[in-house]
Amino acid sequence: EAPPTLTDFLVRDTSLSTTTSMRLSSLEAGMYFVGVYGYRAEVPFQLQVNTSRSCPNECSGEHGVCRVRTTCGGSGCFSDPRCECAPEYAGIACDTMVVPMQYDVAYPVAVDKYTWNYFPFSTNTGSNVFVKLTQDSPDADCDLFVRLNDPPTLYLWDEHNSGFDQTSTVVLESPGRGTWHVGVYGFTDCTASLSVTIGTGCLNDCSGGDHGVCQEGVCRCNAGWGGEDCSLVVRTLAVGQSEQATLTSELLYVVEAVKDMPLHVVLREPASTMAVNLFAAEGNTVPSPDNNDAADTHRAELHSLTLVPERDGPVTILVTFDPEATSHQVPFHIVHWQALL
């Protein structure tokens, strides 16, 4: 209904490829605008829009079937494809489950690029609950989001896993009573299976005995390892030390800080992919978007944050992908310093 801007849009593609494409599914009737923004002067381009008379998102795979109704009149014949959803699914693309998921049952997931599937489930337990997504193809990329009471979005969620592994898991620690909503978002076309289980064990068995131990359903990681399942290598970064690395999954850094002195962290993406988010937290706790002491989530080449520690000791820094990142390999430089007065 209005032209897009850099911050107000339906979908976008910010990759650096010479040819880019976007597929929009389950659109409502109306006027749509395509915006092309130039970061460099005088870049010629060609724009093409194609339409397909097929059911949106293939009716989310096994969630429904596509029925095509053909009506003919004086001006010709018109095909009207519509999804006929199975009883437990609803939506234009049969993309939303309307009954709670059962525990220990695998449910089919099918998302086109830039589309969602939603699944609710209920909890009433003090044990940990594991939500597991297994992609059919290792080359696909669909991400897992979980939110209490409402369906998640790319920016509103309680737990998420945006890695590039074929299997993604999130853990709800002692969730108690509540209704949770799982959202699976496709950064590429993706088919997968989704399940929810209750257990007293730990996620991925804490990645083996060398990485950590499981205590009351929570991984206690050994030195040099971090993350919910102790699978992330924790690197140390000395004051003033600059490191060059490539982000292919989440990375953790630990720095030693002095209390009451501003700690500065700067990260630069030399390829200008604008694909990285930066978080920091005092202690050995792994920071996250909703649990951190400082953060920089701006889509920019240069990222920086400042934290004033309340105590002497470690500060943990998380380098992770922006939810809309289109590149799976992002080179970066990171450095930190602390001005001692």
mmCIF file of C-alpha atoms in Angstrom, residues 3-337:
data_model
loop_
_atom_site.group_PDB
_atom_site.id
_atom_site.type_symbol
_atom_site.label_atom_id
_atom_site.label_comp_id
_atom_site.label_asym_id
_atom_site.label_seq_id
_atom_site.Cartn_x
_atom_site.Cartn_y
_atom_site.Cartn_z
ATOM 1 C CA PRO A 3 6.620 2.296 -1.163
ATOM 2 C CA PRO A 4 9.141 0.491 1.071
ATOM 3 C CA THR A 5 11.943 2.198 3.005
ATOM 4 C CA LEU A 6 15.155 0.899 4.560
ATOM 5 C CA THR A 7 13.300 0.251 7.823
ATOM 6 C CA ASP A 8 9.708 -0.370 6.690
ATOM 7 C CA PHE A 9 9.243 -3.250 4.238
ATOM 8 C CA LEU A 10 7.553 -6.619 3.747
ATOM 9 C CA VAL A 11 10.621 -8.599 2.610
ATOM 10 C CA ARG A 12 14.048 -7.580 1.398
ATOM 11 C CA ASP A 13 17.237 -9.035 -0.051
ATOM 12 C CA THR A 14 20.478 -7.286 0.962
ATOM 13 C CA SER A 15 22.895 -9.816 -0.513
ATOM 14 C CA LEU A 16 25.855 -8.721 -2.635
ATOM 15 C CA SER A 17 25.127 -11.085 -5.550
ATOM 16 C CA THR A 18 24.763 -9.699 -9.058
ATOM 17 C CA THR A 19 21.387 -11.456 -9.334
ATOM 18 C CA THR A 20 18.921 -11.431 -6.453
ATOM 19 C CA SER A 21 15.349 -12.632 -6.132
ATOM 20 C CA MET A 22 12.514 -12.654 -3.648
ATOM 21 C CA ARG A 23 9.450 -14.879 -3.574
ATOM 22 C CA LEU A 24 6.295 -13.617 -1.901
ATOM 23 C CA SER A 25 3.698 -16.159 -0.878
ATOM 24 C CA SER A 26 0.202 -15.910 0.611
ATOM 25 C CA LEU A 27 -0.278 -12.305 -0.490
ATOM 26 C CA GLU A 28 -3.520 -10.457 0.049
ATOM 27 C CA ALA A 29 -5.123 -8.662 -2.881
ATOM 28 C CA GLY A 30 -3.878 -5.103 -3.357
ATOM 29 C CA MET A 31 -1.158 -2.838 -4.744
ATOM 30 C CA TYR A 32 2.481 -3.715 -3.952
ATOM 31 C CA PHE A 33 5.613 -1.599 -4.469
ATOM 32 C CA VAL A 34 9.152 -2.801 -5.210
ATOM 33 C CA GLY A 35 11.983 -0.539 -4.025
ATOM 34 C CA VAL A 36 15.587 -0.690 -5.262
ATOM 35 C CA TYR A 37 18.096 1.207 -3.108
ATOM 36 C CA GLY A 38 21.563 2.020 -4.442
ATOM 37 C CA TYR A 39 24.573 1.936 -2.145
ATOM 38 C CA ARG A 40 26.797 2.793 -5.103
ATOM 39 C CA ALA A 41 26.246 5.458 -7.757
ATOM 40 C CA GLU A 42 25.147 4.676 -11.320
ATOM 41 C CA VAL A 43 24.441 0.948 -11.073
ATOM 42 C CA PRO A 44 22.246 -0.173 -13.994
ATOM 43 C CA PHE A 45 19.822 -3.008 -13.341
ATOM 44 C CA GLN A 46 16.867 -4.888 -14.779
ATOM 45 C CA LEU A 47 13.762 -5.694 -12.754
ATOM 46 C CA GLN A 48 11.302 -8.461 -13.567
ATOM 47 C CA VAL A 49 8.148 -9.536 -11.748
ATOM 48 C CA ASN A 50 6.616 -12.950 -12.377
ATOM 49 C CA THR A 51 3.402 -14.442 -11.039
ATOM 50 C CA SER A 52 2.520 -18.074 -10.543
ATOM 51 C CA ARG A 53 -1.001 -19.436 -10.351
ATOM 52 C CA SER A 54 -0.227 -22.087 -7.767
ATOM 53 C CA CYS A 55 -1.148 -22.561 -4.146
ATOM 54 C CA PRO A 56 0.909 -20.544 -1.644
ATOM 55 C CA ASN A 57 3.783 -22.392 0.013
ATOM 56 C CA GLU A 58 2.523 -25.598 -1.623
ATOM 57 C CA CYS A 59 -0.068 -25.694 1.170
ATOM 58 C CA SER A 60 2.873 -26.244 3.572
ATOM 59 C CA GLY A 61 3.612 -29.697 2.245
ATOM 60 C CA GLU A 62 1.696 -32.360 4.158
ATOM 61 C CA HIS A 63 -0.552 -29.793 5.898
ATOM 62 C CA GLY A 64 -3.054 -29.637 3.022
ATOM 63 C CA VAL A 65 -3.725 -30.155 -0.676
ATOM 64 C CA CYS A 66 -4.029 -27.669 -3.531
ATOM 65 C CA ARG A 67 -7.417 -27.525 -5.251
ATOM 66 C CA VAL A 68 -7.648 -25.569 -8.507
ATOM 67 C CA ARG A 69 -11.035 -24.245 -9.536
ATOM 68 C CA THR A 70 -11.395 -23.122 -13.149
ATOM 69 C CA THR A 71 -14.110 -20.675 -14.134
ATOM 70 C CA CYS A 72 -14.721 -19.816 -17.779
ATOM 71 C CA GLY A 73 -16.591 -16.858 -19.204
ATOM 72 C CA GLY A 74 -16.698 -14.515 -22.141
ATOM 73 C CA SER A 75 -13.165 -13.213 -21.502
ATOM 74 C CA GLY A 76 -11.634 -16.670 -21.091
ATOM 75 C CA CYS A 77 -10.942 -19.069 -18.274
ATOM 76 C CA PHE A 78 -9.608 -18.160 -14.833
ATOM 77 C CA SER A 79 -7.830 -20.573 -12.476
ATOM 78 C CA ASP A 80 -8.246 -20.072 -8.738
ATOM 79 C CA PRO A 81 -5.891 -22.342 -6.752
ATOM 80 C CA ARG A 82 -6.695 -22.643 -3.051
ATOM 81 C CA CYS A 83 -5.385 -24.757 -0.203
ATOM 82 C CA GLU A 84 -7.674 -27.298 1.426
ATOM 83 C CA CYS A 85 -6.170 -27.766 4.873
ATOM 84 C CA ALA A 86 -6.117 -30.871 7.008
ATOM 85 C CA PRO A 87 -8.349 -30.492 10.113
ATOM 86 C CA GLU A 88 -5.429 -29.630 12.417
ATOM 87 C CA TYR A 89 -4.114 -26.787 10.200
ATOM 88 C CA ALA A 90 -5.433 -23.415 9.066
ATOM 89 C CA GLY A 91 -4.327 -20.346 7.115
ATOM 90 C CA ILE A 92 -4.101 -19.433 3.424
ATOM 91 C CA ALA A 93 -1.125 -21.794 3.102
ATOM 92 C CA CYS A 94 -2.165 -24.259 5.850
ATOM 93 C CA ASP A 95 0.806 -22.819 7.714
ATOM 94 C CA THR A 96 -0.635 -22.655 11.247
ATOM 95 C CA MET A 97 -1.394 -25.655 13.431
ATOM 96 C CA VAL A 98 -4.615 -25.072 15.385
ATOM 97 C CA VAL A 99 -4.300 -27.917 17.921
ATOM 98 C CA PRO A 100 -1.436 -28.329 20.418
ATOM 99 C CA MET A 101 1.512 -30.490 19.432
ATOM 100 C CA GLN A 102 1.826 -33.811 21.224
ATOM 101 C CA TYR A 103 5.094 -34.662 22.928
ATOM 102 C CA ASP A 104 7.484 -37.107 21.234
ATOM 103 C CA VAL A 105 5.695 -36.840 17.876
ATOM 104 C CA ALA A 106 7.445 -35.581 14.715
ATOM 105 C CA TYR A 107 5.456 -32.999 12.736
ATOM 106 C CA PRO A 108 6.197 -32.082 9.096
ATOM 107 C CA VAL A 109 7.416 -28.561 8.311
ATOM 108 C CA ALA A 110 7.479 -26.954 4.855
ATOM 109 C CA VAL A 111 8.402 -23.296 4.332
ATOM 110 C CA ASP A 112 9.203 -21.356 1.203
ATOM 111 C CA LYS A 113 11.826 -18.636 1.353
ATOM 112 C CA TYR A 114 10.674 -15.798 3.665
ATOM 113 C CA THR A 115 7.601 -17.670 4.957
ATOM 114 C CA TRP A 116 6.561 -19.157 8.327
ATOM 115 C CA ASN A 117 5.021 -22.304 9.794
ATOM 116 C CA TYR A 118 3.529 -22.062 13.314
ATOM 117 C CA PHE A 119 2.911 -24.803 15.897
ATOM 118 C CA PRO A 120 1.505 -24.408 19.466
ATOM 119 C CA PHE A 121 2.163 -26.665 22.432
ATOM 120 C CA SER A 122 1.382 -26.596 26.156
ATOM 121 C CA THR A 123 3.605 -27.149 29.192
ATOM 122 C CA ASN A 124 2.916 -27.982 32.805
ATOM 123 C CA THR A 125 6.220 -29.247 34.102
ATOM 124 C CA GLY A 126 9.268 -28.288 36.113
ATOM 125 C CA SER A 127 11.490 -30.395 33.854
ATOM 126 C CA ASN A 128 13.286 -29.015 30.832
ATOM 127 C CA VAL A 129 11.434 -29.061 27.518
ATOM 128 C CA PHE A 130 13.356 -29.564 24.276
ATOM 129 C CA VAL A 131 12.120 -28.234 20.915
ATOM 130 C CA LYS A 132 13.983 -29.884 18.034
ATOM 131 C CA LEU A 133 13.969 -29.044 14.312
ATOM 132 C CA THR A 134 15.674 -31.406 11.842
ATOM 133 C CA GLN A 135 16.034 -30.170 8.264
ATOM 134 C CA ASP A 136 15.729 -32.714 5.441
ATOM 135 C CA SER A 137 18.630 -31.119 3.537
ATOM 136 C CA PRO A 138 21.929 -29.865 5.013
ATOM 137 C CA ASP A 139 21.937 -27.090 2.384
ATOM 138 C CA ALA A 140 18.612 -25.592 3.523
ATOM 139 C CA ASP A 141 18.319 -22.816 6.087
ATOM 140 C CA CYS A 142 15.248 -22.523 8.281
ATOM 141 C CA ASP A 143 15.446 -21.073 11.786
ATOM 142 C CA LEU A 144 13.638 -21.988 15.004
ATOM 143 C CA PHE A 145 11.835 -19.470 17.232
ATOM 144 C CA VAL A 146 9.763 -20.090 20.395
ATOM 145 C CA ARG A 147 7.573 -17.574 22.224
ATOM 146 C CA LEU A 148 5.222 -17.742 25.206
ATOM 147 C CA ASN A 149 1.536 -16.911 24.587
ATOM 148 C CA ASP A 150 1.949 -15.442 21.069
ATOM 149 C CA PRO A 151 3.464 -16.534 17.743
ATOM 150 C CA PRO A 152 7.080 -15.375 17.432
ATOM 151 C CA THR A 153 8.497 -12.961 14.869
ATOM 152 C CA LEU A 154 12.069 -12.370 13.740
ATOM 153 C CA TYR A 155 12.430 -9.843 16.557
ATOM 154 C CA LEU A 156 9.943 -11.003 19.208
ATOM 155 C CA TRP A 157 10.731 -14.392 20.758
ATOM 156 C CA ASP A 158 11.744 -15.974 24.061
ATOM 157 C CA GLU A 159 14.146 -18.603 22.701
ATOM 158 C CA HIS A 160 15.595 -19.161 19.246
ATOM 159 C CA ASN A 161 18.252 -21.022 17.287
ATOM 160 C CA SER A 162 19.476 -19.305 14.136
ATOM 161 C CA GLY A 163 22.493 -21.491 13.434
ATOM 162 C CA PHE A 164 23.187 -23.307 10.191
ATOM 163 C CA ASP A 165 23.327 -26.869 11.517
ATOM 164 C CA GLN A 166 20.954 -29.400 10.016
ATOM 165 C CA THR A 167 19.482 -30.000 13.490
ATOM 166 C CA SER A 168 18.495 -27.065 15.712
ATOM 167 C CA THR A 169 17.350 -27.318 19.336
ATOM 168 C CA VAL A 170 16.142 -24.848 21.940
ATOM 169 C CA VAL A 171 15.660 -25.624 25.622
ATOM 170 C CA LEU A 172 12.925 -24.236 27.856
ATOM 171 C CA GLU A 173 14.287 -24.555 31.380
ATOM 172 C CA SER A 174 11.547 -25.481 33.874
ATOM 173 C CA PRO A 175 8.809 -23.676 31.910
ATOM 174 C CA GLY A 176 5.954 -24.460 34.313
ATOM 175 C CA ARG A 177 2.404 -23.996 33.011
ATOM 176 C CA GLY A 178 1.908 -22.119 29.742
ATOM 177 C CA THR A 179 1.102 -22.124 26.042
ATOM 178 C CA TRP A 180 4.081 -21.796 23.736
ATOM 179 C CA HIS A 181 4.227 -21.105 20.012
ATOM 180 C CA VAL A 182 6.935 -22.462 17.727
ATOM 181 C CA GLY A 183 7.714 -20.535 14.562
ATOM 182 C CA VAL A 184 9.871 -21.936 11.756
ATOM 183 C CA TYR A 185 11.080 -19.282 9.306
ATOM 184 C CA GLY A 186 12.620 -20.073 5.947
ATOM 185 C CA PHE A 187 15.664 -18.159 4.801
ATOM 186 C CA THR A 188 15.620 -20.686 1.945
ATOM 187 C CA ASP A 189 13.020 -23.224 0.853
ATOM 188 C CA CYS A 190 13.088 -25.811 3.602
ATOM 189 C CA THR A 191 11.369 -29.028 4.640
ATOM 190 C CA ALA A 192 11.962 -30.473 8.088
ATOM 191 C CA SER A 193 10.472 -32.326 11.050
ATOM 192 C CA LEU A 194 9.620 -30.709 14.391
ATOM 193 C CA SER A 195 9.212 -32.344 17.793
ATOM 194 C CA VAL A 196 8.840 -31.437 21.462
ATOM 195 C CA THR A 197 10.098 -33.651 24.294
ATOM 196 C CA ILE A 198 10.343 -33.512 28.091
ATOM 197 C CA GLY A 199 13.503 -34.784 29.712
ATOM 198 C CA THR A 200 15.742 -34.568 32.736
ATOM 199 C CA GLY A 201 18.861 -34.849 30.606
ATOM 200 C CA CYS A 202 20.753 -32.019 28.946
ATOM 201 C CA LEU A 203 20.810 -30.716 25.409
ATOM 202 C CA ASN A 204 23.039 -32.930 23.211
ATOM 203 C CA ASP A 205 24.430 -34.500 26.406
ATOM 204 C CA CYS A 206 26.543 -31.338 26.810
ATOM 205 C CA SER A 207 28.452 -32.316 23.630
ATOM 206 C CA GLY A 208 30.305 -35.110 25.406
ATOM 207 C CA GLY A 209 32.218 -35.464 28.652
ATOM 208 C CA ASP A 210 35.154 -33.346 27.469
ATOM 209 C CA HIS A 211 32.948 -30.275 26.988
ATOM 210 C CA GLY A 212 30.859 -30.240 30.149
ATOM 211 C CA VAL A 213 28.659 -32.127 32.599
ATOM 212 C CA CYS A 214 24.898 -32.264 33.027
ATOM 213 C CA GLN A 215 23.568 -31.111 36.397
ATOM 214 C CA GLU A 216 19.794 -31.094 36.985
ATOM 215 C CA GLY A 217 19.063 -30.651 33.278
ATOM 216 C CA VAL A 218 21.543 -27.793 32.756
ATOM 217 C CA CYS A 219 24.989 -28.084 31.144
ATOM 218 C CA ARG A 220 27.906 -26.896 33.272
ATOM 219 C CA CYS A 221 30.619 -26.279 30.689
ATOM 220 C CA ASN A 222 34.296 -26.987 31.180
ATOM 221 C CA ALA A 223 36.862 -24.256 30.623
ATOM 222 C CA GLY A 224 37.147 -23.360 26.954
ATOM 223 C CA TRP A 225 33.548 -24.288 26.087
ATOM 224 C CA GLY A 226 30.227 -22.441 26.270
ATOM 225 C CA GLY A 227 26.646 -22.320 25.027
ATOM 226 C CA GLU A 228 23.554 -24.222 26.121
ATOM 227 C CA ASP A 229 25.123 -27.546 25.091
ATOM 228 C CA CYS A 230 28.820 -26.597 25.618
ATOM 229 C CA SER A 231 29.374 -26.835 21.862
ATOM 230 C CA LEU A 232 30.774 -23.324 21.360
ATOM 231 C CA VAL A 233 34.507 -22.734 21.573
ATOM 232 C CA VAL A 234 35.246 -19.873 23.971
ATOM 233 C CA ARG A 235 38.159 -17.718 22.845
ATOM 234 C CA THR A 236 40.129 -15.356 25.051
ATOM 235 C CA LEU A 237 40.876 -11.834 23.881
ATOM 236 C CA ALA A 238 43.592 -9.783 25.556
ATOM 237 C CA VAL A 239 43.300 -6.029 26.015
ATOM 238 C CA GLY A 240 44.175 -4.298 22.767
ATOM 239 C CA GLN A 241 44.437 -7.615 20.901
ATOM 240 C CA SER A 242 42.841 -7.574 17.441
ATOM 241 C CA GLU A 243 41.568 -10.847 15.996
ATOM 242 C CA GLN A 244 40.460 -11.664 12.473
ATOM 243 C CA ALA A 245 37.943 -14.492 12.101
ATOM 244 C CA THR A 246 35.093 -15.732 9.929
ATOM 245 C CA LEU A 247 31.635 -16.165 11.439
ATOM 246 C CA THR A 248 30.053 -19.447 10.364
ATOM 247 C CA SER A 249 28.181 -20.058 13.634
ATOM 248 C CA GLU A 250 27.993 -18.290 16.980
ATOM 249 C CA LEU A 251 31.332 -17.332 18.517
ATOM 250 C CA LEU A 252 32.128 -16.532 22.155
ATOM 251 C CA TYR A 253 34.957 -14.397 23.524
ATOM 252 C CA VAL A 254 35.922 -13.940 27.173
ATOM 253 C CA VAL A 255 37.861 -10.872 28.308
ATOM 254 C CA GLU A 256 39.105 -9.966 31.780
ATOM 255 C CA ALA A 257 37.766 -6.610 32.978
ATOM 256 C CA VAL A 258 38.328 -4.216 35.871
ATOM 257 C CA LYS A 259 35.246 -2.948 37.689
ATOM 258 C CA ASP A 260 33.957 0.605 37.187
ATOM 259 C CA MET A 261 36.143 1.144 34.102
ATOM 260 C CA PRO A 262 34.428 1.449 30.675
ATOM 261 C CA LEU A 263 35.064 -1.604 28.496
ATOM 262 C CA HIS A 264 34.872 -0.933 24.747
ATOM 263 C CA VAL A 265 34.370 -3.589 22.063
ATOM 264 C CA VAL A 266 34.575 -2.785 18.347
ATOM 265 C CA LEU A 267 33.809 -5.184 15.486
ATOM 266 C CA ARG A 268 34.118 -4.408 11.783
ATOM 267 C CA GLU A 269 32.743 -6.360 8.831
ATOM 268 C CA PRO A 270 35.167 -5.547 5.985
ATOM 269 C CA ALA A 271 32.823 -7.035 3.374
ATOM 270 C CA SER A 272 29.985 -4.720 4.527
ATOM 271 C CA THR A 273 27.476 -7.568 4.717
ATOM 272 C CA MET A 274 25.698 -6.007 7.728
ATOM 273 C CA ALA A 275 25.085 -9.543 8.980
ATOM 274 C CA VAL A 276 26.457 -9.504 12.548
ATOM 275 C CA ASN A 277 24.985 -8.748 15.978
ATOM 276 C CA LEU A 278 27.133 -8.126 19.047
ATOM 277 C CA PHE A 279 26.194 -8.827 22.693
ATOM 278 C CA ALA A 280 28.080 -8.711 26.007
ATOM 279 C CA ALA A 281 27.342 -9.767 29.591
ATOM 280 C CA GLU A 282 29.290 -9.786 32.837
ATOM 281 C CA GLY A 283 30.505 -13.134 34.123
ATOM 282 C CA ASN A 284 30.544 -16.431 32.248
ATOM 283 C CA THR A 285 26.874 -16.292 31.268
ATOM 284 C CA VAL A 286 26.355 -16.442 27.507
ATOM 285 C CA PRO A 287 24.566 -13.217 26.491
ATOM 286 C CA SER A 288 21.534 -13.196 24.210
ATOM 287 C CA PRO A 289 19.241 -10.604 22.612
ATOM 288 C CA ASP A 290 16.965 -10.589 25.667
ATOM 289 C CA ASN A 291 19.619 -11.205 28.333
ATOM 290 C CA ASN A 292 22.658 -8.960 28.027
ATOM 291 C CA ASP A 293 24.379 -5.967 29.606
ATOM 292 C CA ALA A 294 25.265 -4.273 26.304
ATOM 293 C CA ALA A 295 24.386 -4.852 22.660
ATOM 294 C CA ASP A 296 24.764 -3.532 19.126
ATOM 295 C CA THR A 297 22.232 -4.877 16.637
ATOM 296 C CA HIS A 298 22.483 -2.113 14.034
ATOM 297 C CA ARG A 299 22.786 -3.259 10.440
ATOM 298 C CA ALA A 300 26.087 -1.569 9.670
ATOM 299 C CA GLU A 301 29.690 -2.330 8.776
ATOM 300 C CA LEU A 302 31.003 -1.100 12.130
ATOM 301 C CA HIS A 303 29.655 -2.344 15.476
ATOM 302 C CA SER A 304 30.600 -1.106 18.929
ATOM 303 C CA LEU A 305 29.408 -1.423 22.503
ATOM 304 C CA THR A 306 30.483 -0.099 25.885
ATOM 305 C CA LEU A 307 30.023 -1.842 29.224
ATOM 306 C CA VAL A 308 30.981 -0.612 32.703
ATOM 307 C CA PRO A 309 31.559 -3.774 34.788
ATOM 308 C CA GLU A 310 30.278 -3.800 38.355
ATOM 309 C CA ARG A 311 32.987 -6.227 39.484
ATOM 310 C CA ASP A 312 36.440 -7.474 38.533
ATOM 311 C CA GLY A 313 36.339 -10.602 36.408
ATOM 312 C CA PRO A 314 35.289 -12.017 33.058
ATOM 313 C CA VAL A 315 32.981 -10.443 30.485
ATOM 314 C CA THR A 316 31.524 -12.747 27.825
ATOM 315 C CA ILE A 317 31.026 -11.445 24.284
ATOM 316 C CA LEU A 318 28.741 -13.157 21.768
ATOM 317 C CA VAL A 319 29.204 -12.629 18.024
ATOM 318 C CA THR A 320 26.188 -13.974 16.164
ATOM 319 C CA PHE A 321 24.203 -13.547 12.963
ATOM 320 C CA ASP A 322 21.569 -10.878 12.460
ATOM 321 C CA PRO A 323 18.118 -12.544 12.036
ATOM 322 C CA GLU A 324 18.015 -11.289 8.430
ATOM 323 C CA ALA A 325 21.575 -12.251 7.498
ATOM 324 C CA THR A 326 21.843 -13.598 3.961
ATOM 325 C CA SER A 327 25.504 -14.645 4.128
ATOM 326 C CA HIS A 328 26.625 -17.747 6.033
ATOM 327 C CA GLN A 329 30.323 -16.818 6.060
ATOM 328 C CA VAL A 330 31.117 -13.360 7.371
ATOM 329 C CA PRO A 331 34.729 -12.247 7.909
ATOM 330 C CA PHE A 332 35.244 -9.736 10.724
ATOM 331 C CA HIS A 333 37.830 -7.988 12.892
ATOM 332 C CA ILE A 334 37.262 -7.603 16.637
ATOM 333 C CA VAL A 335 39.207 -5.697 19.295
ATOM 334 C CA HIS A 336 38.538 -4.488 22.850
ATOM 335 C CA TRP A 337 40.191 -2.118 25.281
#
